C-alpha cells in the first residue's frame, strides 16, 4: 500500500518484494505513477491526487468522501489481504506519522507493517517470535496501556505495565538470534529497516492459517 509521503525507489522496491498487488491511498497514486506501477485500486477522498494520476488510473479510483478518517484508514478499511506493507506513511511530517500509528492501533488485529526510510513499525500479535541479530535495535512503544513480557532483550521485562504516560521501551537491544514479545495491549515494535524480512516472517508465522 502506497501513501502520499516521500518514498525512495529503494523503499518501494523493498516493499514490492513481499507482494505484487499495489493499492494506493489517495496521493500515493502519484508515487505509483512516477514509478511506472499500475495499482489495483486508488482509495481515499482523492483531494491529494494530481490530474495526471487521476487520468491514468481513472478506472481504479474508489472515492470515499467522509472526512473522519485518514486516507490510510480508508484504504485499509476497503482492502482484504493476508499482509499489508505500507510505504509513504512515515516521513517528514510528524503529525502524519502519528496518524499512521493511530491506524496501526485501530487495525492491530490485522497484519500491517509500515516501512520507512530507516524503520519498520508494526503492532505485533499477542505472541511474537522474531529472528534478530545480536545488538539489533528493538524498541517497544505502547500505543495504549498494557502488560508486556520479553525474552532475548538486553533489558527484558516481565509483565511490565507499559504506557505512554509512564514506562516505554525505546532503544532496547537483542542479545541473540531471537526475541520473544508477549503483550496484551496495543504495543508498537520499531525495528531497523533491514529487519523487514524478519518482521514479515514473524507476523506471518503468528497468523493462524485460513
XYZ file of C-alpha atoms in Angstrom, residues 2-6 86-91 96-97 100:
14
model
C 1.439 3.353 -1.051
C 0.765 6.614 0.772
C 1.379 10.131 -0.387
C 4.546 10.769 1.624
C 8.134 10.599 0.453
C 2.725 0.306 3.739
C 5.178 2.863 2.369
C 4.780 6.620 2.231
C 3.107 6.857 5.638
C 6.199 7.594 7.746
C 8.380 10.567 6.984
C 1.216 12.186 9.529
C 3.429 9.605 11.231
C -0.315 6.276 10.785
